[in-house]
Each structure stands twice: as C-alpha cells, then as structure tokens.
mmCIF file of C-alpha atoms and ligand atoms in Angstrom:
data_model
loop_
_atom_site.group_PDB
_atom_site.id
_atom_site.type_symbol
_atom_site.label_atom_id
_atom_site.label_comp_id
_atom_site.label_asym_id
_atom_site.label_seq_id
_atom_site.Cartn_x
_atom_site.Cartn_y
_atom_site.Cartn_z
ATOM 1 C CA MET A 29 -53.166 57.922 82.884
ATOM 2 C CA THR A 30 -52.946 60.906 80.634
ATOM 3 C CA ASP A 31 -53.143 60.067 76.989
ATOM 4 C CA ARG A 32 -50.041 61.430 75.284
ATOM 5 C CA GLY A 33 -52.147 62.948 72.515
ATOM 6 C CA GLU A 34 -54.029 65.098 75.011
ATOM 7 C CA ASP A 35 -50.903 66.288 76.812
ATOM 8 C CA SER A 36 -50.358 69.920 75.920
ATOM 9 C CA ARG A 37 -46.622 69.524 76.448
ATOM 10 C CA TYR A 38 -46.553 67.401 73.351
ATOM 11 C CA PRO A 39 -46.788 69.130 70.015
ATOM 12 C CA PRO A 40 -48.994 67.953 67.194
ATOM 13 C CA VAL A 41 -47.926 64.400 66.377
ATOM 14 C CA ASN A 42 -47.805 65.185 62.681
ATOM 15 C CA GLU A 43 -44.462 66.905 63.244
ATOM 16 C CA VAL A 44 -42.931 63.519 64.044
ATOM 17 C CA GLY A 45 -42.444 61.279 61.067
ATOM 18 C CA GLU A 46 -41.019 57.840 60.590
ATOM 19 C CA ILE A 47 -39.275 56.116 63.463
ATOM 20 C CA LEU A 48 -35.684 55.445 62.308
ATOM 21 C CA VAL A 49 -34.341 53.938 65.481
ATOM 22 C CA ALA A 50 -36.755 52.168 67.836
ATOM 23 C CA THR A 51 -36.437 52.259 71.617
ATOM 24 C CA ASP A 52 -35.275 48.655 71.962
ATOM 25 C CA ASP A 53 -32.643 49.122 69.233
ATOM 26 C CA LEU A 54 -31.342 52.203 71.051
ATOM 27 C CA GLN A 55 -31.151 50.273 74.298
ATOM 28 C CA ARG A 56 -29.384 47.320 72.733
ATOM 29 C CA ARG A 57 -26.827 49.452 70.964
ATOM 30 C CA VAL A 58 -26.136 51.651 73.974
ATOM 31 C CA ALA A 59 -25.546 48.469 76.021
ATOM 32 C CA GLU A 60 -23.045 47.286 73.363
ATOM 33 C CA LEU A 61 -21.197 50.625 73.345
ATOM 34 C CA GLY A 62 -21.052 50.566 77.156
ATOM 35 C CA GLN A 63 -19.542 47.073 76.998
ATOM 36 C CA GLN A 64 -16.944 48.143 74.396
ATOM 37 C CA ILE A 65 -15.964 51.112 76.545
ATOM 38 C CA THR A 66 -15.801 48.892 79.603
ATOM 39 C CA ASN A 67 -13.428 46.581 77.772
ATOM 40 C CA ASP A 68 -11.348 49.262 76.123
ATOM 41 C CA LEU A 69 -10.833 51.179 79.352
ATOM 42 C CA ALA A 70 -10.587 48.326 81.806
ATOM 43 C CA GLY A 71 -8.815 49.393 84.963
ATOM 44 C CA LYS A 72 -9.269 53.120 84.172
ATOM 45 C CA THR A 73 -11.830 55.668 85.175
ATOM 46 C CA PRO A 74 -13.181 57.095 81.983
ATOM 47 C CA LEU A 75 -14.376 60.714 82.007
ATOM 48 C CA LEU A 76 -17.305 61.121 79.678
ATOM 49 C CA ILE A 77 -17.773 64.639 78.406
ATOM 50 C CA GLY A 78 -21.259 65.270 77.110
ATOM 51 C CA VAL A 79 -22.090 68.045 74.689
ATOM 52 C CA LEU A 80 -25.190 69.772 75.974
ATOM 53 C CA LYS A 81 -28.003 69.468 75.436
ATOM 54 C CA GLY A 82 -28.482 66.792 72.847
ATOM 55 C CA SER A 83 -26.311 64.184 74.498
ATOM 56 C CA VAL A 84 -27.955 64.142 77.920
ATOM 57 C CA ILE A 85 -30.260 61.166 77.429
ATOM 58 C CA PHE A 86 -27.571 59.143 75.636
ATOM 59 C CA ILE A 87 -24.861 59.883 78.200
ATOM 60 C CA ALA A 88 -27.203 59.039 81.076
ATOM 61 C CA ASP A 89 -27.909 55.595 79.545
ATOM 62 C CA LEU A 90 -24.327 55.085 78.337
ATOM 63 C CA MET A 91 -22.733 55.707 81.726
ATOM 64 C CA ARG A 92 -25.030 53.135 83.280
ATOM 65 C CA ALA A 93 -23.948 50.632 80.604
ATOM 66 C CA ILE A 94 -20.297 51.034 81.673
ATOM 67 C CA GLU A 95 -19.088 48.751 84.419
ATOM 68 C CA GLY A 96 -16.763 50.174 86.967
ATOM 69 C CA PRO A 97 -15.986 53.749 87.899
ATOM 70 C CA VAL A 98 -16.945 56.408 85.439
ATOM 71 C CA GLU A 99 -17.269 60.202 85.747
ATOM 72 C CA ILE A 100 -19.098 62.761 83.626
ATOM 73 C CA ASP A 101 -18.678 66.447 82.819
ATOM 74 C CA PHE A 102 -20.507 68.628 80.317
ATOM 75 C CA MET A 103 -19.740 71.347 77.858
ATOM 76 C CA ALA A 104 -22.214 73.548 76.021
ATOM 77 C CA VAL A 105 -21.432 75.041 72.687
ATOM 78 C CA SER A 106 -23.324 77.120 70.215
ATOM 79 C CA SER A 107 -22.497 77.313 66.574
ATOM 80 C CA TYR A 108 -23.030 80.574 64.807
ATOM 81 C CA GLY A 109 -25.379 80.389 61.872
ATOM 82 C CA ASP A 110 -28.910 79.135 61.311
ATOM 83 C CA ALA A 111 -30.609 76.436 63.370
ATOM 84 C CA THR A 112 -30.125 73.402 61.172
ATOM 85 C CA GLU A 113 -26.728 73.976 59.516
ATOM 86 C CA SER A 114 -23.545 74.210 61.506
ATOM 87 C CA SER A 115 -21.389 77.152 60.501
ATOM 88 C CA GLY A 116 -18.197 75.572 61.849
ATOM 89 C CA VAL A 117 -17.553 78.475 64.107
ATOM 90 C CA VAL A 118 -18.119 77.107 67.582
ATOM 91 C CA LYS A 119 -18.488 79.173 70.735
ATOM 92 C CA ILE A 120 -18.025 77.593 74.140
ATOM 93 C CA VAL A 121 -21.062 78.550 76.246
ATOM 94 C CA LYS A 122 -20.291 76.311 79.220
ATOM 95 C CA ASP A 123 -16.777 75.035 79.793
ATOM 96 C CA LEU A 124 -15.676 71.925 81.737
ATOM 97 C CA ASP A 125 -16.124 71.986 85.534
ATOM 98 C CA GLY A 126 -13.027 69.847 86.139
ATOM 99 C CA HIS A 127 -9.522 69.318 84.802
ATOM 100 C CA ILE A 128 -8.898 66.629 82.210
ATOM 101 C CA ALA A 129 -5.091 66.499 82.209
ATOM 102 C CA GLY A 130 -4.050 62.865 82.600
ATOM 103 C CA ARG A 131 -7.599 61.618 82.269
ATOM 104 C CA ASP A 132 -9.022 59.082 79.852
ATOM 105 C CA VAL A 133 -11.603 61.232 78.116
ATOM 106 C CA ILE A 134 -14.497 60.209 75.856
ATOM 107 C CA LEU A 135 -16.267 63.029 74.102
ATOM 108 C CA VAL A 136 -19.960 62.154 73.761
ATOM 109 C CA GLU A 137 -22.055 63.774 71.035
ATOM 110 C CA ASP A 138 -25.631 63.176 69.946
ATOM 111 C CA ILE A 139 -25.086 63.423 66.215
ATOM 112 C CA ILE A 140 -22.402 64.236 63.734
ATOM 113 C CA ASP A 141 -23.717 66.204 60.850
ATOM 114 C CA SER A 142 -21.009 68.480 59.378
ATOM 115 C CA GLY A 143 -18.698 67.121 62.090
ATOM 116 C CA LEU A 144 -17.401 70.625 62.732
ATOM 117 C CA THR A 145 -18.537 70.696 66.379
ATOM 118 C CA MET A 146 -16.807 67.418 67.086
ATOM 119 C CA ALA A 147 -13.645 68.486 65.246
ATOM 120 C CA TYR A 148 -13.491 71.761 67.173
ATOM 121 C CA LEU A 149 -14.000 70.107 70.559
ATOM 122 C CA VAL A 150 -11.469 67.370 69.923
ATOM 123 C CA GLU A 151 -8.862 70.016 69.165
ATOM 124 C CA TYR A 152 -9.846 71.981 72.220
ATOM 125 C CA LEU A 153 -9.797 68.952 74.578
ATOM 126 C CA ALA A 154 -6.563 67.561 73.096
ATOM 127 C CA GLY A 155 -4.901 70.820 74.082
ATOM 128 C CA LYS A 156 -5.687 70.168 77.700
ATOM 129 C CA GLY A 157 -3.407 67.124 77.985
ATOM 130 C CA PRO A 158 -5.684 64.147 78.553
ATOM 131 C CA ALA A 159 -4.005 60.743 78.855
ATOM 132 C CA SER A 160 -6.271 59.559 76.029
ATOM 133 C CA LEU A 161 -9.082 61.109 74.042
ATOM 134 C CA ARG A 162 -11.799 59.050 72.357
ATOM 135 C CA THR A 163 -14.909 60.116 70.610
ATOM 136 C CA CYS A 164 -18.416 58.759 70.702
ATOM 137 C CA SER A 165 -21.550 59.763 68.790
ATOM 138 C CA LEU A 166 -24.944 58.144 69.029
ATOM 139 C CA LEU A 167 -25.682 59.056 65.450
ATOM 140 C CA VAL A 168 -23.630 59.856 62.377
ATOM 141 C CA ARG A 169 -25.266 61.105 59.201
ATOM 142 C CA GLN A 170 -24.409 58.781 56.375
ATOM 143 C CA GLY A 171 -21.303 59.863 54.458
ATOM 144 C CA ARG A 172 -20.339 62.478 56.961
ATOM 145 C CA THR A 173 -17.267 62.495 59.235
ATOM 146 C CA ALA A 174 -15.741 64.949 61.589
ATOM 147 C CA PRO A 175 -12.836 66.408 59.584
ATOM 148 C CA GLY A 176 -9.592 64.928 60.863
ATOM 149 C CA VAL A 177 -11.352 62.978 63.557
ATOM 150 C CA THR A 178 -11.961 59.262 63.866
ATOM 151 C CA VAL A 179 -15.183 58.581 65.749
ATOM 152 C CA ASP A 180 -14.315 55.613 67.929
ATOM 153 C CA TYR A 181 -17.833 54.655 69.025
ATOM 154 C CA VAL A 182 -20.824 55.139 66.710
ATOM 155 C CA GLY A 183 -24.346 54.113 67.563
ATOM 156 C CA PHE A 184 -26.149 54.309 64.258
ATOM 157 C CA GLU A 185 -25.690 55.765 60.770
ATOM 158 C CA LEU A 186 -28.600 57.839 59.603
ATOM 159 C CA PRO A 187 -29.955 59.007 56.237
ATOM 160 C CA PRO A 188 -29.945 62.754 55.466
ATOM 161 C CA ALA A 189 -33.233 63.628 57.230
ATOM 162 C CA PHE A 190 -33.348 65.909 60.235
ATOM 163 C CA VAL A 191 -34.227 63.787 63.273
ATOM 164 C CA VAL A 192 -35.571 64.266 66.772
ATOM 165 C CA GLY A 193 -35.892 62.228 69.956
ATOM 166 C CA TYR A 194 -33.688 60.604 72.576
ATOM 167 C CA GLY A 195 -32.138 64.008 73.369
ATOM 168 C CA LEU A 196 -32.244 65.528 69.874
ATOM 169 C CA ASP A 197 -34.484 68.485 69.391
ATOM 170 C CA ALA A 198 -36.194 70.666 66.856
ATOM 171 C CA GLY A 199 -36.571 74.121 68.448
ATOM 172 C CA GLN A 200 -35.942 72.538 71.908
ATOM 173 C CA ARG A 201 -38.818 70.093 71.596
ATOM 174 C CA TYR A 202 -39.057 66.349 71.220
ATOM 175 C CA ARG A 203 -35.973 65.554 73.261
ATOM 176 C CA ASN A 204 -38.123 63.322 75.444
ATOM 177 C CA LEU A 205 -39.265 60.973 72.705
ATOM 178 C CA PRO A 206 -37.884 57.535 73.533
ATOM 179 C CA TYR A 207 -36.930 56.803 69.927
ATOM 180 C CA ILE A 208 -35.284 58.613 66.970
ATOM 181 C CA ALA A 209 -37.741 59.805 64.368
ATOM 182 C CA THR A 210 -37.701 62.105 61.368
ATOM 183 C CA PHE A 211 -38.866 65.653 61.999
ATOM 184 C CA LEU A 212 -41.496 66.978 59.636
ATOM 185 C CA PRO A 213 -41.476 70.782 59.577
ATOM 186 C CA PRO A 214 -45.025 72.151 59.921
ATOM 187 C CA ASP A 215 -45.469 73.086 56.292
ATOM 188 C CA SER A 216 -43.848 69.992 54.775
HETATM 189 P P1 IMP B 1 -22.256 69.496 63.306
HETATM 190 O O1 IMP B 1 -21.268 70.429 63.898
HETATM 191 O O2 IMP B 1 -22.698 69.973 61.966
HETATM 192 O O3 IMP B 1 -21.835 68.059 63.255
HETATM 193 O O4 IMP B 1 -23.542 69.625 64.157
HETATM 194 C C1 IMP B 1 -23.794 68.833 65.215
HETATM 195 C C2 IMP B 1 -24.921 69.391 66.069
HETATM 196 O O5 IMP B 1 -26.005 69.863 65.267
HETATM 197 C C3 IMP B 1 -25.467 68.255 66.896
HETATM 198 O O6 IMP B 1 -24.810 68.131 68.118
HETATM 199 C C4 IMP B 1 -26.900 68.656 67.027
HETATM 200 O O7 IMP B 1 -27.059 69.489 68.176
HETATM 201 C C5 IMP B 1 -27.221 69.466 65.776
HETATM 202 N N1 IMP B 1 -27.895 68.573 64.792
HETATM 203 C C6 IMP B 1 -27.417 68.176 63.642
HETATM 204 N N2 IMP B 1 -28.265 67.360 62.979
HETATM 205 C C7 IMP B 1 -29.368 67.290 63.787
HETATM 206 C C8 IMP B 1 -30.640 66.595 63.659
HETATM 207 O O8 IMP B 1 -30.939 65.906 62.696
HETATM 208 N N3 IMP B 1 -31.512 66.764 64.677
HETATM 209 C C9 IMP B 1 -31.238 67.527 65.764
HETATM 210 N N4 IMP B 1 -30.038 68.176 65.955
HETATM 211 C C10 IMP B 1 -29.127 68.080 64.947
HETATM 212 MG MG1 MG B 2 -25.706 69.026 69.882
#
C-alpha cells in the first residue's frame, strides 16, 4: 500500500485544514436526501442534472441512494471573474445532452456561495419546459441563498471558509478527498 503522504498526486497536507464534514456524515446525509427524493418523486423517473465538475462525486452517490429509475445529465458552466468569487455572469460551456421538456428535473450543485450559478441555471432550465424543477445542493454557505430560488434539498450549511473535497476543488485539486475540509492557501 502506498502511504498517502508519499503519493506525489497529493499536494502537501498542510493545504488541507479542519474537516468540516466527515465521510460518514456525508454518506448518512446523502442517503437521507436520496430517500427524500425517492419519496417526493415516487412513480416518476427523475432526471438529475449535475453541474460539472464539482457535483460529480455527490451526484454519483446521490443517484445510488435513489430507489427506482433515475437518469442523469450534465452541464458545465464557467463564471467570468476570479477563481473564488462568482461574478454572476455565467457562460454555458457544456449544454445538456438530452431534452428536458416534460421531465421531472433536479438540478444538482456542489455548493451555493453567491447563488448566482444556481439562479442562472434555474432560469435557463425552467425555460425548457420541464414538468417540474427542483434544486439540490450538497452545501450551502451560511446565510447565502440563490436569489429568487428555493433550494429544495440541502446537505449541509457551512461557515464562510473556502472548502475542498468530495468533488470540490481548489485549482482542480482535492476533489478526491472523501470528506469536506477547509482549504488553507499556501501562504496562510
Ligand atoms: P456561486 O455562483 O457563487 O454560488 O458559486 C458556486 C460555484 O463556485 C460552485 O459550484 C463551486 O464550483 C464554486 N465554489 C464556491 N465556493 C466554493 C468552495 O468553498 N470550494 C470550492 N468551490 C467553491
Ligand atoms: Mg461548481
């Protein structure tokens, strides 16, 4: 077995701070969300739309926590502006593969910070005539909401710190950590 600390794919561990959501808490909460979605959409075939790339780990676990038929699709967006603050101007980099008219759609995000990405995508998807449109985010930063949007399924509320793990990155790294931890910039 390779010791994680000697694995050159992993950056210096001092960039990863306090664990805010442990692996078993993630698993338990994702199972609960899957059960809620199963109940809320009984008899339907929900279409989960994941926002790349941050939602990939979450959506993979979430879909397996849903009983019955479920489909997934993905969108990729980039927000203009610097790396850690959303500008609110969202550009669609990868659009849906399939049609969503008449479908029971659940938009799946990793985290709501300003909420502008979620708000933009809800408006975009609503315009395509889904039968229903729900929203789900693994994380919501405390005190934040997506403007004009109710987030139907929330995993955890988080303090203001920038976080990594379970799909969330800092400069594309740390997505593979099995927990959510604070990110410590190199010179902090
Ligand atoms: P919003 O449009 O400001 O809500 O930005 C949401 C997007 O910013 C998320 O989907 C993430 O990709 C990214 N983001 C916001 N906060 C964090 C964080 O703490 N860690 C990693 N990515 C984040
Ligand atoms: Mg994202």
